Short mmCIF file of C-alpha atoms and ligand atoms in Angstrom, two decimals:
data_model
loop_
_atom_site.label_atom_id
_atom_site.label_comp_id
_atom_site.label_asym_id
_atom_site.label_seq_id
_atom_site.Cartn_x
_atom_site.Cartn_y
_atom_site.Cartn_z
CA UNK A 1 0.00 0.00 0.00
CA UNK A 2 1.06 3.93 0.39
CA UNK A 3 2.93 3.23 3.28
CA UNK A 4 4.89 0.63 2.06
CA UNK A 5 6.11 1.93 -1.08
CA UNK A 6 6.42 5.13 0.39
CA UNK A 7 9.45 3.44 2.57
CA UNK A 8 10.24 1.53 -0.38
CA UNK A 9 11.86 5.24 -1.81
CA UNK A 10 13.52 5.85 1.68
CA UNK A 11 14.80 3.01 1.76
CA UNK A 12 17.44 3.16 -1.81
CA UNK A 13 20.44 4.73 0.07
CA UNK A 14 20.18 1.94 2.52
CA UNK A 15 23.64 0.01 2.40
CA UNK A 16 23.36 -1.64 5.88
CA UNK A 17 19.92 -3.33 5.73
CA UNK A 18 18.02 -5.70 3.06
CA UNK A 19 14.07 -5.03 3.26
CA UNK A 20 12.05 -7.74 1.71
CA UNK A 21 8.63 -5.87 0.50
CA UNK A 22 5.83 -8.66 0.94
CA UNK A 23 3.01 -7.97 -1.31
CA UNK A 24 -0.27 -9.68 -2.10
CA UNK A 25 0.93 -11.52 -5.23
CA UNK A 26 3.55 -13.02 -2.56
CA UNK A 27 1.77 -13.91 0.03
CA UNK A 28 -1.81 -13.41 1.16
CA UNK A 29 -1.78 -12.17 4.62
CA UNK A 30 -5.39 -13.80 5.24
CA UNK A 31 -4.33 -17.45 4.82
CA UNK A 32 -2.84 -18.16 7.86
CA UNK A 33 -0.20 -21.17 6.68
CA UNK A 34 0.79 -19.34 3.81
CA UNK A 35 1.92 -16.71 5.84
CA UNK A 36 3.44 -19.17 8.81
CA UNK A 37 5.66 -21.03 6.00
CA UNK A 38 6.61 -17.76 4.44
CA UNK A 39 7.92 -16.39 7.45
CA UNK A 40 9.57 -19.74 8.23
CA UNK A 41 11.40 -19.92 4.71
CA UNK A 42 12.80 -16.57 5.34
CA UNK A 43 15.21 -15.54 8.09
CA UNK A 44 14.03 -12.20 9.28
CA UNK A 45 15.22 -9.74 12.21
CA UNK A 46 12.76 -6.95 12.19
CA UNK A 47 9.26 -6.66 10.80
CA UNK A 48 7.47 -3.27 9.26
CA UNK A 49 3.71 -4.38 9.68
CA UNK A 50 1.91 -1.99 7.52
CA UNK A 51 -0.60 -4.19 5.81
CA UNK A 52 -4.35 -3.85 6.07
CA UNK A 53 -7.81 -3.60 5.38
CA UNK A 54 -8.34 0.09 5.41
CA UNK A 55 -10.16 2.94 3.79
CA UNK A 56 -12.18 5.96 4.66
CA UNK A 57 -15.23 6.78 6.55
CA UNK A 58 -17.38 5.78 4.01
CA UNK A 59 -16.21 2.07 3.53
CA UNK A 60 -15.66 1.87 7.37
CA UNK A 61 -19.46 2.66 7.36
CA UNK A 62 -20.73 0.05 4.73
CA UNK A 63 -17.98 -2.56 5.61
CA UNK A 64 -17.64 -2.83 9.50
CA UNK A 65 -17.76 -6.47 9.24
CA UNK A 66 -14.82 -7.19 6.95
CA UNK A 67 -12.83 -4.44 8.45
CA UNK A 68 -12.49 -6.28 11.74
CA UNK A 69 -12.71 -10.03 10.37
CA UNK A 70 -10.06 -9.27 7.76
CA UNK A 71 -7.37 -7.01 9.90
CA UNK A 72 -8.08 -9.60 13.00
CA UNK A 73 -6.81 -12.49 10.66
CA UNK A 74 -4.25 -10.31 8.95
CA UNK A 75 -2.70 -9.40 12.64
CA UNK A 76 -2.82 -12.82 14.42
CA UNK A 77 -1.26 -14.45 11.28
CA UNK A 78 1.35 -12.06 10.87
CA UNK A 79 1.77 -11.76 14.86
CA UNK A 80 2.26 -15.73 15.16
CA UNK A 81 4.51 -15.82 11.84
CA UNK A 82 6.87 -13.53 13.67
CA UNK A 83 6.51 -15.12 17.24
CA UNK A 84 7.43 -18.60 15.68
CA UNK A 85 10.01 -17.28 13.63
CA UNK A 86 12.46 -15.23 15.85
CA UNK A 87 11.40 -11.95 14.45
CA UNK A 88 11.87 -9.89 18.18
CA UNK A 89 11.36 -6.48 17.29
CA UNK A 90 9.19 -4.17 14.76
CA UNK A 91 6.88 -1.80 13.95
CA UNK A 92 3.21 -2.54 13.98
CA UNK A 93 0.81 0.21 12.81
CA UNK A 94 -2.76 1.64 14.70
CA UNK A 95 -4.23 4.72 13.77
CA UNK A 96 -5.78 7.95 15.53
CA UNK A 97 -9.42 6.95 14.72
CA UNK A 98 -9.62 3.91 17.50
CA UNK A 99 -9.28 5.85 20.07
CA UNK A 100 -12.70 6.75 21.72
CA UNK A 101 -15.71 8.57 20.21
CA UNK A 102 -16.05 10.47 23.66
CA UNK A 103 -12.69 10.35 25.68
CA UNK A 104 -12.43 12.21 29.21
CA UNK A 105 -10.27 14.71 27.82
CA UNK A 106 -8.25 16.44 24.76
CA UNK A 107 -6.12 15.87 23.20
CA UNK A 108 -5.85 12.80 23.54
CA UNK A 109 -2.50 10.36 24.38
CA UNK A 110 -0.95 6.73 24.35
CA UNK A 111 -2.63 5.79 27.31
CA UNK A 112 -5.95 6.35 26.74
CA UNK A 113 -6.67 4.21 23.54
CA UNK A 114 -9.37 1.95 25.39
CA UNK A 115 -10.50 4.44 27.63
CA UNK A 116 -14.17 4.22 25.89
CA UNK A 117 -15.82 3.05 22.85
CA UNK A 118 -14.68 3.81 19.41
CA UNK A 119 -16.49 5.84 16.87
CA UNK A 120 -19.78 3.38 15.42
CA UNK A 121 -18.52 4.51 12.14
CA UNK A 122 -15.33 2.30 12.11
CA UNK A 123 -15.91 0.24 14.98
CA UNK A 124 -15.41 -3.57 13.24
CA UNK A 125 -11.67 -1.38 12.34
CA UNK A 126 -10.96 0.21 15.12
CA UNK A 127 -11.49 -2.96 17.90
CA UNK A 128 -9.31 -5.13 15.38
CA UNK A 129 -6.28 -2.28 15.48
CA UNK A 130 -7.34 -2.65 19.24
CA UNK A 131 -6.49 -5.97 19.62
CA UNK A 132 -3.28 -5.45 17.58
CA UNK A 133 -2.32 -3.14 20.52
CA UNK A 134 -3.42 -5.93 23.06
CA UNK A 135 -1.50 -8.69 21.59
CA UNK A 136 1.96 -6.45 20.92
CA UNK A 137 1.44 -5.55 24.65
CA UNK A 138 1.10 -9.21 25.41
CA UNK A 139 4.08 -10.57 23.15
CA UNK A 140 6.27 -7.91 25.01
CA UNK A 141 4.97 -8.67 28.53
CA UNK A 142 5.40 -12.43 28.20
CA UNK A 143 8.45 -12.82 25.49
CA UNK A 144 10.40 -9.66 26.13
CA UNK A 145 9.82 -8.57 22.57
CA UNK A 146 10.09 -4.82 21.11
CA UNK A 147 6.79 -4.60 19.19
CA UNK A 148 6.63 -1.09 19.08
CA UNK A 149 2.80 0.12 17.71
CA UNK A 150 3.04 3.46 16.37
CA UNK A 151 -0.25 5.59 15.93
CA UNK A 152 -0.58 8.02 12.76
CA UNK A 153 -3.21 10.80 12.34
CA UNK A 154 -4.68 10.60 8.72
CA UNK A 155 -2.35 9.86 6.39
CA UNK A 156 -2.04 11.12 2.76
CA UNK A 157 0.70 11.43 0.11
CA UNK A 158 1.98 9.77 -2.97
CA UNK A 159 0.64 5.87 -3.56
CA UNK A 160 -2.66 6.53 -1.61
CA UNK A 161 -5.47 4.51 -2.92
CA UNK A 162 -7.66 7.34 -5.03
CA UNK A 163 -11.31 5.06 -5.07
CA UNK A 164 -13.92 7.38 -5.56
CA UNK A 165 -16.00 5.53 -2.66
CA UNK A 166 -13.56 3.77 -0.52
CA UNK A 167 -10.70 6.06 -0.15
CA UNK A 168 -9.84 8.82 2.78
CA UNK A 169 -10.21 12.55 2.46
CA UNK A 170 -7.50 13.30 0.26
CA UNK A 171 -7.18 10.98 -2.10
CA UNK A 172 -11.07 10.94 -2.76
CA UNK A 173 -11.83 14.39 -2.99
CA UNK A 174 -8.42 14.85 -5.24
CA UNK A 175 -9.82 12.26 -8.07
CA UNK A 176 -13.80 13.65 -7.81
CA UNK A 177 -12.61 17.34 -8.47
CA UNK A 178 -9.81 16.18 -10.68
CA UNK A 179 -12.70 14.44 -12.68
CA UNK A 180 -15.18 17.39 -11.92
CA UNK A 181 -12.51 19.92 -13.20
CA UNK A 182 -12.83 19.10 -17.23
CA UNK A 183 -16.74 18.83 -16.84
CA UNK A 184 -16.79 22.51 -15.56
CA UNK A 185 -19.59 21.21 -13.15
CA UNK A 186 -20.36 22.12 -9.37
CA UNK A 187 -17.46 20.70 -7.24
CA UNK A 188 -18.89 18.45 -4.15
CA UNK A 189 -17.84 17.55 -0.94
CA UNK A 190 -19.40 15.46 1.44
CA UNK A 191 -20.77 16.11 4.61
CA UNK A 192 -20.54 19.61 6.58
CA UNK A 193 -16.90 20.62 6.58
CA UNK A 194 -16.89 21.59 10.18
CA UNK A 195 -15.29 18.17 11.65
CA UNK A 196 -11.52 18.23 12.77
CA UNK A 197 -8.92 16.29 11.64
CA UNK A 198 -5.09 15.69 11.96
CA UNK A 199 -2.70 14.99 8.95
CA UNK A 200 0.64 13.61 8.57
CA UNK A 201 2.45 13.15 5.02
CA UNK A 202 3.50 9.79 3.90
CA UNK A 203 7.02 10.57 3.67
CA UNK A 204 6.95 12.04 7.39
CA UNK A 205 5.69 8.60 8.74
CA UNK A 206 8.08 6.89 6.49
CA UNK A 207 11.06 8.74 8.09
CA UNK A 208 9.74 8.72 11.96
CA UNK A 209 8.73 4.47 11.39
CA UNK A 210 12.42 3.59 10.26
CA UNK A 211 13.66 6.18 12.76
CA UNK A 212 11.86 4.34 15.41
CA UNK A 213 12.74 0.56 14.30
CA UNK A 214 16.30 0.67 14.70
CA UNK A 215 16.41 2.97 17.56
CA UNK A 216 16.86 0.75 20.66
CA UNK A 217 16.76 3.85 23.52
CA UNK A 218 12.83 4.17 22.46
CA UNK A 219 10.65 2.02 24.87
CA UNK A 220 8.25 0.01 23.33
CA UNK A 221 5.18 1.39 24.61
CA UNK A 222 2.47 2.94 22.12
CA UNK A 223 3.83 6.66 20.02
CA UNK A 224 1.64 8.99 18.42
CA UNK A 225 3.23 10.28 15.49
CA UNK A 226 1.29 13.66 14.28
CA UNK A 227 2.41 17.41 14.08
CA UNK A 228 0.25 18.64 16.61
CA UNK A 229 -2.03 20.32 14.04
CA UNK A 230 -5.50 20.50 13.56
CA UNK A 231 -7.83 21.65 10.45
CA UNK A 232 -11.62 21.99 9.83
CA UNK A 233 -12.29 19.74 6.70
CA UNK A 234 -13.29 23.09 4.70
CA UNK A 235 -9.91 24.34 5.07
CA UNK A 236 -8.42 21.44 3.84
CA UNK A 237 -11.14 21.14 1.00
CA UNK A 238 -10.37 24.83 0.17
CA UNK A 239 -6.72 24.30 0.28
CA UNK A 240 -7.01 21.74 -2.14
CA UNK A 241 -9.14 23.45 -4.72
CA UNK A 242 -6.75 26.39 -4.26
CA UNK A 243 -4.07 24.01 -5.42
CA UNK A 244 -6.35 22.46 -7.72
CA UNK A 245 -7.05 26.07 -9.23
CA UNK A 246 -10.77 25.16 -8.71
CA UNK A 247 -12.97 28.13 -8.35
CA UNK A 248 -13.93 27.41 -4.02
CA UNK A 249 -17.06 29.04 -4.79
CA UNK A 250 -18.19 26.43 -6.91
CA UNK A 251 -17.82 23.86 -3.68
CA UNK A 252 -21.24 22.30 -2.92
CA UNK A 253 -21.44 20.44 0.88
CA UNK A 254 -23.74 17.22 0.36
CA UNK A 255 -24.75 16.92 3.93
CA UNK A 256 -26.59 14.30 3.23
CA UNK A 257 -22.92 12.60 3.84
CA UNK A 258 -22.11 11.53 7.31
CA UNK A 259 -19.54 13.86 9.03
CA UNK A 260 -17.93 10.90 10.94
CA UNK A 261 -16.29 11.31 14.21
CA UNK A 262 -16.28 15.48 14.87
CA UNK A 263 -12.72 15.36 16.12
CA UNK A 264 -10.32 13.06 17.57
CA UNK A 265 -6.93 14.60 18.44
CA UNK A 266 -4.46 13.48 19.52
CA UNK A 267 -0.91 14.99 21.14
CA UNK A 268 2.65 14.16 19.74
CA UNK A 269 4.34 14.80 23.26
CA UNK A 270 6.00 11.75 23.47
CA UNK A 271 7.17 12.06 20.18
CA UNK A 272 8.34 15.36 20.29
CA UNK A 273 9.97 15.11 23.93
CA UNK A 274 12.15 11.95 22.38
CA UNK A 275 12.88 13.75 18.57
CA UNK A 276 12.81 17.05 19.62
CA UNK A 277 14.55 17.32 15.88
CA UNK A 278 11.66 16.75 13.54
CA UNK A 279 10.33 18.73 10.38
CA UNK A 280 6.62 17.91 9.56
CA UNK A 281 5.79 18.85 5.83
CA UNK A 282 3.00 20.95 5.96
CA UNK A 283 -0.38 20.58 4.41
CA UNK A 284 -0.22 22.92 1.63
CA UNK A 285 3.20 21.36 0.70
CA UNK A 286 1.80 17.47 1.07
CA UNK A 287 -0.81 18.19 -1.02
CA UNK A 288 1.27 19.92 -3.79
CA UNK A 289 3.47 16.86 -3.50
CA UNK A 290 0.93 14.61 -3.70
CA UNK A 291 -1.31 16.30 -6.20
CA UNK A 292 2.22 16.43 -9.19
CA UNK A 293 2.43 13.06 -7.97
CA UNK A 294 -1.57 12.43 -8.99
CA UNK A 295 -1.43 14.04 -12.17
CA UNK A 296 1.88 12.33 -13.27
CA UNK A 297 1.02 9.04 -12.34
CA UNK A 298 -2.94 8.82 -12.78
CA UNK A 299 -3.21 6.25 -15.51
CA UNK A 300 -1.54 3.91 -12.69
CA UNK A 301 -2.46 4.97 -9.71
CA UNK A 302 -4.82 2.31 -7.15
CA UNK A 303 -8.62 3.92 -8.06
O1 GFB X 401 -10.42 10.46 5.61
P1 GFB X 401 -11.85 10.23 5.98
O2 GFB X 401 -12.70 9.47 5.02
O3 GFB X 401 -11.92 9.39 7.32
O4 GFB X 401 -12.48 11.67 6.29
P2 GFB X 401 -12.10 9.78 8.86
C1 GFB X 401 -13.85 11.78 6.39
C2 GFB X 401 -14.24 13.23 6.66
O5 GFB X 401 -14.03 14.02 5.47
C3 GFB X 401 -15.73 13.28 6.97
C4 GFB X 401 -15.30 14.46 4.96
O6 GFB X 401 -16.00 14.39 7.78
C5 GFB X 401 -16.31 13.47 5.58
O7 GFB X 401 -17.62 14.07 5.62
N1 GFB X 401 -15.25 14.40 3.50
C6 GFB X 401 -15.54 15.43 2.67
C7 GFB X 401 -14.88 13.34 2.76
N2 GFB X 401 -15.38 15.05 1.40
C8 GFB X 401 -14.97 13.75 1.41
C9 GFB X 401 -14.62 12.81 0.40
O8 GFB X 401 -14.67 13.09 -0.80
N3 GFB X 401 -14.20 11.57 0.81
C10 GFB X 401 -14.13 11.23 2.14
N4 GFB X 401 -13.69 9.99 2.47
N5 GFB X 401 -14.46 12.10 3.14
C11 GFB X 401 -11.17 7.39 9.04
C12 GFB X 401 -11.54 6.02 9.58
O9 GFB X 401 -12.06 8.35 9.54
O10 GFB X 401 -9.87 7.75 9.47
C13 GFB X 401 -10.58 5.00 9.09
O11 GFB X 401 -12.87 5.70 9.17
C14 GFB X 401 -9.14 5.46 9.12
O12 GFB X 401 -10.74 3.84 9.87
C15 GFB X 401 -8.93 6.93 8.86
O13 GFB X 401 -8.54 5.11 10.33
C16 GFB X 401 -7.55 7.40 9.31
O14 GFB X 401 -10.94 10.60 9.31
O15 GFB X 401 -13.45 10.31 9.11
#
C-alpha cells in the first residue's frame, strides 16, 4: 500500500539493511499457513507491519464487518509468523481513529486508547487495530519482545489509494474534483466541513517508522506520530481546490454525507519530547506533492 512503497523510496540509500517488500501476489496475509511457511522460509530480524484492510469513513461505514474479520486475521497471522520465527522487534501500525468517540479529555495520548468506545462509524476497524495493541502488549509482557505500535493521524501522500467511494479525504476528494474539473460542473464535498482532523504526510511517517525501528533507547510502549495540528475539513477542501485552481465558490457540501467522528486529536508529546529534531511537511506542501504526484502518475495509480 502507500505506506509501504512510500518506505520503499527511503529506503534506496540503505547500504546496511536488506528489506524484503511482501506484497499480495507473494503472500496473502489472510491465509494463515501461507503466511506461517513464508515467514519460516525466510530468516528475518525486524518486521514493518503496515498491511491492512483500510479505507475511509465511508467504507468503514458500509464494511464494519470485513474491516475487523479481515485485519483480526491479517494481525494474528502475521503476529504468530513472527513469534514462531524469531522476528523480536518491529513496527506494527494503529491509527488515531480507534481511540474513543467520547474520551475524558483532549487531546488525547498513548494511554488512553481503550478508555471508551470507538467511533460506530469504524468500529469492526478500530477494535481489530485494538487488539493489535493488546496482543503487541502481550508478546512484550510475556516474550520480552520490542513490538513497538506506532499511531498516525490521517495519512495522505503519494501511492494513496484514489477510489472514488472507498478512499480517505485526500485521495477521494483529489480524483472527484480532478474528474469534476474538465466537466466545468459544481465541485462536491461530502458532509458539513466543520469536523476536525489531523494529517501527517507519507514521507513524514516513512522517516519517523524507520527512525523508530532501529532505535533501541525508544521504549516500546504505544507513540503517536502527528504534528500537533488540527484543520476543519473546509480548510483542507479549500486548500485543495486552491491548489487544484478550482474556483472554491463552486464547492457544494452534500450533507446528506455523514460527518464521521467530529474530532479526535491526539498529542505528539512523546514524540516530540524523544525527537525534539523533527520537520513535519505541511499541508499545503503534502498536497502539492501529492497532487504532481496524482497528475503524473494517474493512468496507474490504485482507483
Ligand atoms: O479520511 P476520511 O474518510 O476518514 O475523512 P475519517 C472523512 C471526513 O471528510 C468526513 C469528509 O468528515 C467526511 O464528511 N469528506 C468530505 C470526505 N469530502 C470527502 C470525500 O470526498 N471523501 C471522504 N472519504 N471524506 C477514518 C476512519 O475516519 O480515518 C478509518 O474511518 C481510518 O478507519 C482513517 O482510520 C484514518 O478521518 O473520518
Amino acid at each position: 500500500g502507500m505506506m509501504g512503497r512510500t518506505i520503499n523510496d527511503l529506503i534506496k540509500d540503505d547500504q546496511e539493511n536488506e528489506y524484503i517488500f511482501l506484497t499480495r501476489q507473494i503472500c496473502n496475509l489472510l491465509n494463515r499457513q501461507q503466511v506461517l511457511n513464508y515467514f519460516e522460509n525466510n530468516n528475518f530480524d525486524y518486521i514493518i507491519h503496515l498491511a491492512a484492510a483500510v479505507g475511509g469513513l465511508f467504507k468503514n461505514m458500509n464494511q464494519n464487518i470485513s474491516m475487523f474479520s479481515d485485519n483480526i486475521k491479517i494481525n494474528e497471522n502475521v503476529l504468530e509468523g513472527c513469534h514462531l520465527n524469531g522476528i523480536k522487534r518491529g513496527i506494527f501500525c494503529l491509527s488515531s481513529c480507534i481511540y474513543p468517540a467520547n474520551p475524558s479529555k483532549f487531546p488525547m495520548d498513548e494511554t488512553m486508547i481503550h478508555e471508551s468506545p470507538p467511533h460506530s462509524s469504524n468500529e469492526g476497524y478500530a477494535y481489530a487495530k485494538r487488539m493489535l495493541e493488546l496482543q503487541t502488549r502481550q508478546y512484550n509482557l510475556t516474550y520480552n519482545y520490542e513490538y513497538i505500535c506506532v499511531i498516525p493521524v490521517n495519512l495522505y501522500g503519494p501511492y494513496d489509494n484514489f477510489n472514488l467511494n472507498d478512499s480517505h479525504l485526500v485521495p477521494g476528494l483529489m480524483h472527484r474534483f480532478a474528474i469534476t474539473k474538465y466537466m466545468e460542473t459544481s465541485f462536491e464535498a461530502y458532509g458539513t466541513g466543520k469536523p476536525l482532523r489531523q494529517f501527517l504526510y507519507s514521507y513524514d511517517f516513512g522517516k519517523i517508522i524507520l527512525r523508530i525501528l532501529f532505535d533501541k533507547t525508544i521504549d516500546t510502549k504505544p507513540i503517536i506520530v502527528c504534528n500537533n495540528k488540527e484543520y476543519k475539513i473546509k480548510e483542507v477542501v479549500d486548500t485543495l481546490a486552491d491548489i487544484m485552481f478550482i474556483n472554491k465558490d463552486l464547492i457544494i457540501w452534500d450533507t446528506k454525507k455523514s460527518d464521521g467522528c467530529l474530532k479526535k486529536t491526539v498529542t505528539n508529546e512523546k514524540l516530540i519530547t524523544k525527537y525534539s529534531d523533527i520537520n513535519f511537511t505541511s499541508l499545503e506542501d503534502g498536497l502539492k506533492e501529492t497532487y504532481k504526484w496524482f497528475v503524473n502518475n494517474f493512468d496507474n495509480i490504485r482507483k
